[in-house]
Amino acid sequence: EAQVTQNPRYLITVTGKKLTVTCSQNMNHEYMSWYRQDPGLGLRQIYYSMNVEVTDKGDVPEGYKVSRKEKRNFPLILESPSPNQTSLYFCASSPTTIALDTQYFGPGTRLTVL
Amino acid sequence: AQSVAQPEDQVNVAEGNPLTVKCTYSVSGNPYLFWYVQYPNRGLQFLLKYITGDNLVKGSYGFEAEFNKSQTSFHLKKPSALVSDSALYFCAVRDRTNAGKSTFGDGTTLTVKP
């Protein structure tokens, strides 16, 4: 089944403890992106990747890192999480890097930082 | 910079009545516009998109959207609402000249009452 998977789906952690949220797609998509969803703020783009080893900042990149070493994987790294990073995170991918492409979203990761 | 506004946090309609969820956008070039839907505890799903051409776009589940360049709007519509349409709806814009960036609105919660 064609899909975007995220792990873990739920995570409770403490301030300062490094964590990684994985994202993987099995559709050979070129483009991948991370978003966070907060009540009243909609989805805000954190980072995106147009290809392997090509990443760029979205609107809210502070406190996050990403890497794209393989086409299928796009992990989101929080080196020192803080409570203001408590949020619902979504990974998305699209077949190409042209703007008209539809994005396919993962199921989300709910992160709580205490 | 590009932006999306969804002026209504909540839209309530009775089943069988027409519905409209509003979206306005701002982008420097020619936009690609999207509507996505999010059901509880799920990721976002694509509904429809405007690329070019006909200003009335038809999408999934009987939804359609009207692109109005002069008013910079892309309102989502459905002639006859169903209870199962109740969900969170997001409008999004991408700029052809900056394909990696994707901007979403804050979302509108649609509630359809029997």
Tab-separated table of C-alpha atoms in Angstrom:
chain	number	residue	atom	x	y	z
A	1	GLU	CA	0.000	0.000	0.000
A	2	ALA	CA	1.299	3.432	-0.959
A	3	GLN	CA	1.723	5.439	2.192
A	4	VAL	CA	3.668	7.820	4.377
A	5	THR	CA	4.516	6.351	7.760
A	6	GLN	CA	5.637	8.143	10.894
A	7	ASN	CA	7.083	6.757	14.099
A	8	PRO	CA	6.365	7.034	16.882
A	9	ARG	CA	2.716	8.043	16.738
A	10	TYR	CA	2.754	9.307	20.311
A	11	LEU	CA	5.699	10.468	22.387
A	12	ILE	CA	6.010	12.019	25.815
A	13	THR	CA	9.471	13.244	26.705
A	14	VAL	CA	11.263	15.709	28.947
A	15	THR	CA	12.960	18.983	28.196
A	16	GLY	CA	16.409	18.596	26.677
A	17	LYS	CA	16.267	14.895	25.797
A	18	LYS	CA	17.141	14.505	22.123
A	19	LEU	CA	14.577	12.732	19.996
A	20	THR	CA	13.978	11.739	16.394
A	21	VAL	CA	10.659	11.319	14.636
A	22	THR	CA	11.004	9.146	11.576
A	23	CYS	CA	9.154	9.610	8.300
A	24	SER	CA	9.237	7.154	5.442
A	25	GLN	CA	7.395	6.989	2.108
A	26	ASN	CA	7.227	4.041	-0.281
A	27	MET	CA	6.091	5.959	-3.358
A	28	ASN	CA	9.495	7.097	-4.675
A	29	HIS	CA	8.485	10.708	-4.109
A	30	GLU	CA	10.975	13.483	-4.726
A	31	TYR	CA	9.571	16.060	-2.298
A	32	MET	CA	9.113	15.679	1.441
A	33	SER	CA	8.129	18.144	4.123
A	34	TRP	CA	7.492	18.451	7.850
A	35	TYR	CA	4.685	20.464	9.448
A	36	ARG	CA	3.490	21.159	12.931
A	37	GLN	CA	-0.170	21.670	13.749
A	38	ASP	CA	-1.209	23.809	16.680
A	39	PRO	CA	-4.733	24.926	17.624
A	40	GLY	CA	-5.589	28.234	15.995
A	41	LEU	CA	-2.350	28.274	14.003
A	42	GLY	CA	-3.103	25.703	11.364
A	43	LEU	CA	-0.211	23.832	9.765
A	44	ARG	CA	3.144	25.531	9.676
A	45	GLN	CA	5.986	24.243	7.567
A	46	ILE	CA	9.169	23.355	9.458
A	47	TYR	CA	11.529	22.048	6.767
A	48	TYR	CA	11.241	20.605	3.312
A	49	SER	CA	13.421	18.606	0.955
A	50	MET	CA	13.448	18.786	-2.813
A	51	ASN	CA	15.810	15.821	-3.226
A	52	VAL	CA	18.367	13.658	-1.478
A	53	GLU	CA	20.830	15.881	0.423
A	54	VAL	CA	18.741	18.982	-0.441
A	55	THR	CA	16.842	20.528	2.462
A	56	ASP	CA	15.571	24.022	3.192
A	57	LYS	CA	13.868	25.926	5.961
A	58	GLY	CA	10.161	26.461	6.146
A	59	ASP	CA	8.451	29.057	8.281
A	60	VAL	CA	9.276	27.669	11.731
A	61	PRO	CA	12.640	25.844	11.584
A	62	GLU	CA	14.065	26.972	14.934
A	63	GLY	CA	14.839	24.079	17.257
A	64	TYR	CA	14.582	21.427	14.537
A	65	LYS	CA	16.968	19.607	12.240
A	66	VAL	CA	16.319	17.306	9.309
A	67	SER	CA	18.306	15.105	6.988
A	68	ARG	CA	17.622	13.423	3.661
A	69	LYS	CA	20.248	10.761	3.126
A	70	GLU	CA	17.892	8.450	1.275
A	71	LYS	CA	14.984	9.294	-0.962
A	72	ARG	CA	12.409	7.472	1.135
A	73	ASN	CA	13.337	8.796	4.603
A	74	PHE	CA	13.125	12.279	6.071
A	75	PRO	CA	13.644	12.218	9.857
A	76	LEU	CA	12.865	15.203	12.074
A	77	ILE	CA	15.376	15.731	14.884
A	78	LEU	CA	14.823	17.743	18.043
A	79	GLU	CA	18.267	18.094	19.607
A	80	SER	CA	17.029	19.747	22.813
A	81	PRO	CA	13.248	19.700	22.952
A	82	SER	CA	11.402	22.390	24.855
A	83	PRO	CA	7.762	22.582	26.003
A	84	ASN	CA	6.902	24.990	23.175
A	85	GLN	CA	7.602	22.152	20.759
A	86	THR	CA	4.661	20.218	22.135
A	87	SER	CA	2.561	19.783	19.033
A	88	LEU	CA	1.105	17.450	16.425
A	89	TYR	CA	3.633	16.797	13.678
A	90	PHE	CA	2.910	15.712	10.124
A	91	CYS	CA	5.219	14.486	7.426
A	92	ALA	CA	4.139	14.809	3.803
A	93	SER	CA	5.497	13.854	0.407
A	94	SER	CA	4.665	14.561	-3.224
A	95	PRO	CA	5.743	12.858	-6.433
A	96	THR	CA	7.799	15.697	-7.866
A	97	THR	CA	9.113	19.057	-6.782
A	98	ILE	CA	6.749	21.138	-8.880
A	99	ALA	CA	4.318	23.241	-6.925
A	100	LEU	CA	1.151	21.825	-8.464
A	101	ASP	CA	1.713	18.387	-6.961
A	102	THR	CA	-0.637	17.092	-4.296
A	103	GLN	CA	0.912	16.292	-0.936
A	104	TYR	CA	0.331	12.943	0.766
A	105	PHE	CA	0.334	13.116	4.535
A	106	GLY	CA	1.368	10.705	7.220
A	107	PRO	CA	-0.887	9.907	10.204
A	108	GLY	CA	0.813	12.355	12.531
A	109	THR	CA	2.980	12.205	15.640
A	110	ARG	CA	1.680	13.749	18.831
A	111	LEU	CA	4.634	15.015	20.849
A	112	THR	CA	4.456	16.236	24.432
A	113	VAL	CA	7.538	17.829	25.991
A	114	LEU	CA	7.359	18.171	29.770
B	1	ALA	CA	5.836	36.148	1.302
B	2	GLN	CA	2.753	34.071	0.743
B	3	SER	CA	-0.204	33.741	3.092
B	4	VAL	CA	-3.617	32.131	3.432
B	5	ALA	CA	-6.570	33.343	5.468
B	6	GLN	CA	-9.564	31.300	6.491
B	7	PRO	CA	-11.746	33.908	8.154
B	8	GLU	CA	-14.113	31.490	9.884
B	9	ASP	CA	-12.927	29.185	12.642
B	10	GLN	CA	-16.224	27.343	12.570
B	11	VAL	CA	-18.997	26.812	10.022
B	12	ASN	CA	-22.262	25.165	11.009
B	13	VAL	CA	-24.819	23.958	8.483
B	14	ALA	CA	-27.803	21.659	8.477
B	15	GLU	CA	-27.667	18.433	6.539
B	16	GLY	CA	-28.939	18.914	3.004
B	17	ASN	CA	-28.122	22.620	2.927
B	18	PRO	CA	-25.340	24.086	0.798
B	19	LEU	CA	-22.041	24.845	2.492
B	20	THR	CA	-19.247	27.309	1.856
B	21	VAL	CA	-15.858	27.410	3.546
B	22	LYS	CA	-13.972	30.588	2.739
B	23	CYS	CA	-10.324	31.063	1.800
B	24	THR	CA	-8.362	34.055	0.595
B	25	TYR	CA	-4.702	34.044	-0.352
B	26	SER	CA	-1.753	36.269	-1.066
B	27	VAL	CA	1.143	35.240	-3.276
B	28	SER	CA	3.549	37.174	-5.453
B	29	GLY	CA	3.140	35.117	-8.603
B	30	ASN	CA	0.474	32.819	-10.000
B	31	PRO	CA	-0.764	30.454	-7.309
B	32	TYR	CA	-1.553	26.816	-7.051
B	33	LEU	CA	-4.377	26.425	-4.520
B	34	PHE	CA	-5.404	23.352	-2.598
B	35	TRP	CA	-8.055	22.157	-0.196
B	36	TYR	CA	-7.325	19.371	2.273
B	37	VAL	CA	-9.607	17.743	4.850
B	38	GLN	CA	-8.670	16.290	8.222
B	39	TYR	CA	-10.935	13.842	10.014
B	40	PRO	CA	-10.429	13.283	13.764
B	41	ASN	CA	-7.164	11.519	14.605
B	42	ARG	CA	-6.186	11.289	10.951
B	43	GLY	CA	-3.715	12.945	8.624
B	44	LEU	CA	-4.754	15.399	5.957
B	45	GLN	CA	-6.390	14.161	2.774
B	46	PHE	CA	-6.433	15.958	-0.560
B	47	LEU	CA	-9.807	17.252	-1.781
B	48	LEU	CA	-9.105	19.367	-4.852
B	49	LYS	CA	-6.728	21.871	-6.401
B	50	TYR	CA	-6.659	24.774	-8.810
B	51	ILE	CA	-3.850	24.813	-11.325
B	52	THR	CA	-5.036	26.897	-14.249
B	53	GLY	CA	-7.957	27.241	-16.629
B	54	ASP	CA	-11.536	26.726	-15.493
B	55	ASN	CA	-12.248	28.736	-12.355
B	56	LEU	CA	-14.613	26.086	-10.994
B	57	VAL	CA	-12.735	23.041	-9.786
B	58	LYS	CA	-14.461	19.786	-8.918
B	59	GLY	CA	-12.997	17.415	-6.370
B	60	SER	CA	-13.649	14.428	-4.163
B	61	TYR	CA	-16.880	13.673	-2.277
B	62	GLY	CA	-18.934	16.192	-4.262
B	63	PHE	CA	-16.884	19.215	-3.224
B	64	GLU	CA	-16.000	22.015	-5.584
B	65	ALA	CA	-14.146	25.293	-5.285
B	66	GLU	CA	-14.295	28.560	-7.160
B	67	PHE	CA	-11.128	30.449	-7.970
B	68	ASN	CA	-11.558	34.223	-8.151
B	69	LYS	CA	-8.392	36.002	-9.181
B	70	SER	CA	-9.682	39.544	-8.645
B	71	GLN	CA	-10.786	38.746	-5.102
B	72	THR	CA	-7.842	36.394	-4.456
B	73	SER	CA	-10.259	33.824	-3.118
B	74	PHE	CA	-10.694	30.075	-3.404
B	75	HIS	CA	-13.880	29.180	-1.522
B	76	LEU	CA	-14.850	25.554	-0.990
B	77	LYS	CA	-18.454	24.630	-1.700
B	78	LYS	CA	-20.836	21.721	-1.701
B	79	PRO	CA	-24.463	21.890	-2.858
B	80	SER	CA	-25.845	19.527	-0.219
B	81	ALA	CA	-23.972	18.865	3.027
B	82	LEU	CA	-23.759	15.484	4.718
B	83	VAL	CA	-23.178	14.777	8.410
B	84	SER	CA	-20.107	12.816	7.328
B	85	ASP	CA	-18.617	16.043	5.887
B	86	SER	CA	-18.008	17.249	9.434
B	87	ALA	CA	-14.248	17.720	9.698
B	88	LEU	CA	-11.428	20.286	9.739
B	89	TYR	CA	-10.728	21.886	6.365
B	90	PHE	CA	-7.482	23.531	5.307
B	91	CYS	CA	-6.793	25.794	2.375
B	92	ALA	CA	-3.188	25.891	1.114
B	93	VAL	CA	-1.176	27.837	-1.443
B	94	ARG	CA	2.042	27.147	-3.283
B	95	ASP	CA	3.876	29.583	-5.510
B	96	ARG	CA	5.087	28.330	-8.861
B	97	THR	CA	8.319	30.256	-8.439
B	98	ASN	CA	9.079	28.871	-4.970
B	99	ALA	CA	7.800	25.343	-5.205
B	100	GLY	CA	9.178	24.076	-1.916
B	101	LYS	CA	7.256	26.464	0.292
B	102	SER	CA	3.731	25.456	1.210
B	103	THR	CA	1.484	27.705	3.280
B	104	PHE	CA	-1.694	26.553	4.984
B	105	GLY	CA	-4.530	28.487	6.538
B	106	ASP	CA	-5.513	28.093	10.172
B	107	GLY	CA	-8.292	25.670	9.311
B	108	THR	CA	-12.082	25.804	9.491
B	109	THR	CA	-14.103	23.301	11.474
B	110	LEU	CA	-17.204	22.293	9.565
B	111	THR	CA	-20.071	20.831	11.563
B	112	VAL	CA	-23.058	19.425	9.720
B	113	LYS	CA	-26.058	18.761	11.928
B	114	PRO	CA	-28.763	16.213	11.106
